[in-house]
PDB file of C-alpha atoms in Angstrom:
ATOM      1  CA  UNK J 249       5.121  59.018 142.574  1.00  0.00           C
ATOM      2  CA  UNK J 250       4.461  62.606 143.016  1.00  0.00           C
ATOM      3  CA  UNK J 251       6.338  63.839 139.947  1.00  0.00           C
ATOM      4  CA  UNK J 252       4.145  66.338 138.043  1.00  0.00           C
ATOM      5  CA  UNK J 253       6.064  68.914 135.946  1.00  0.00           C
ATOM      6  CA  UNK J 254       3.118  71.133 135.387  1.00  0.00           C
ATOM      7  CA  UNK J 255       2.335  71.271 138.866  1.00  0.00           C
ATOM      8  CA  UNK J 256       5.967  72.119 139.856  1.00  0.00           C
ATOM      9  CA  UNK J 257       6.053  74.742 137.340  1.00  0.00           C
ATOM     10  CA  UNK J 258       2.971  76.375 138.633  1.00  0.00           C
ATOM     11  CA  UNK J 259       4.210  76.266 142.223  1.00  0.00           C
ATOM     12  CA  UNK J 260       7.540  77.919 141.240  1.00  0.00           C
ATOM     13  CA  UNK J 261       5.788  80.596 139.231  1.00  0.00           C
ATOM     14  CA  UNK J 262       3.454  81.418 142.169  1.00  0.00           C
ATOM     15  CA  UNK J 263       6.283  81.533 144.473  1.00  0.00           C
ATOM     16  CA  UNK J 264       8.272  83.919 142.216  1.00  0.00           C
ATOM     17  CA  UNK J 265       5.056  86.037 141.750  1.00  0.00           C
ATOM     18  CA  UNK J 266       3.992  86.312 145.404  1.00  0.00           C
ATOM     19  CA  UNK J 267       7.094  86.184 147.537  1.00  0.00           C
ATOM     20  CA  UNK J 268       8.784  89.440 148.608  1.00  0.00           C
ATOM     21  CA  UNK J 269      11.879  90.272 146.456  1.00  0.00           C
ATOM     22  CA  UNK J 270      14.339  89.507 149.451  1.00  0.00           C
ATOM     23  CA  UNK J 271      13.068  86.138 149.766  1.00  0.00           C
ATOM     24  CA  UNK J 272      15.379  83.673 147.782  1.00  0.00           C
ATOM     25  CA  UNK J 273      14.077  80.736 145.743  1.00  0.00           C
ATOM     26  CA  UNK J 274      16.595  78.097 145.138  1.00  0.00           C
ATOM     27  CA  UNK J 275      15.953  75.603 142.397  1.00  0.00           C
ATOM     28  CA  UNK J 276      17.834  72.287 142.394  1.00  0.00           C
ATOM     29  CA  UNK J 277      17.153  69.592 139.792  1.00  0.00           C
ATOM     30  CA  UNK J 278      17.114  66.897 142.578  1.00  0.00           C
ATOM     31  CA  UNK J 279      14.563  64.785 144.215  1.00  0.00           C
ATOM     32  CA  UNK J 280      13.773  65.688 147.889  1.00  0.00           C
ATOM     33  CA  UNK J 281      15.002  62.339 148.987  1.00  0.00           C
ATOM     34  CA  UNK J 282      18.304  62.593 147.109  1.00  0.00           C
ATOM     35  CA  UNK J 283      21.280  62.760 149.442  1.00  0.00           C
ATOM     36  CA  UNK J 284      22.533  65.658 147.251  1.00  0.00           C
ATOM     37  CA  UNK J 285      19.488  67.676 148.186  1.00  0.00           C
ATOM     38  CA  UNK J 286      19.965  67.138 151.921  1.00  0.00           C
ATOM     39  CA  UNK J 287      23.603  68.208 151.508  1.00  0.00           C
ATOM     40  CA  UNK J 288      22.646  71.367 149.709  1.00  0.00           C
ATOM     41  CA  UNK J 289      19.821  72.249 152.182  1.00  0.00           C
ATOM     42  CA  UNK J 290      22.219  71.594 155.242  1.00  0.00           C
ATOM     43  CA  UNK J 291      24.937  73.943 153.442  1.00  0.00           C
ATOM     44  CA  UNK J 292      22.360  76.705 152.836  1.00  0.00           C
ATOM     45  CA  UNK J 293      21.070  76.446 156.308  1.00  0.00           C
ATOM     46  CA  UNK J 294      24.585  76.793 157.737  1.00  0.00           C
ATOM     47  CA  UNK J 295      25.255  79.884 155.453  1.00  0.00           C
ATOM     48  CA  UNK J 296      22.094  81.472 156.760  1.00  0.00           C
ATOM     49  CA  UNK J 297      22.896  80.607 160.415  1.00  0.00           C
ATOM     50  CA  UNK J 298      26.430  81.872 160.211  1.00  0.00           C
ATOM     51  CA  UNK J 299      25.042  85.192 158.678  1.00  0.00           C
ATOM     52  CA  UNK J 300      22.589  85.339 161.584  1.00  0.00           C
ATOM     53  CA  UNK J 301      25.162  84.720 164.080  1.00  0.00           C
ATOM     54  CA  UNK J 302      27.659  87.340 162.599  1.00  0.00           C
ATOM     55  CA  UNK J 303      24.620  89.921 162.809  1.00  0.00           C
ATOM     56  CA  UNK J 304      23.846  89.039 166.274  1.00  0.00           C
ATOM     57  CA  UNK J 305      27.484  89.345 167.264  1.00  0.00           C
ATOM     58  CA  UNK J 306      27.808  92.644 165.489  1.00  0.00           C
ATOM     59  CA  UNK J 307      24.869  94.275 167.634  1.00  0.00           C
ATOM     60  CA  UNK J 308      26.172  93.439 170.923  1.00  0.00           C
TER      61      UNK J 308
END
């Protein structure tokens, strides 16, 4: 329903142009409601969380 390739490209272009270099942008050729998208997001969140926990532990 909301599929609009030109708008998607404009959004990604603006993100790349304006985000700080250390901010990651991951592109997946998946619909936001696709279970594979949810799995990928959960995996990435877990990676970020584990990295954060490791940093927290090394500071104490």
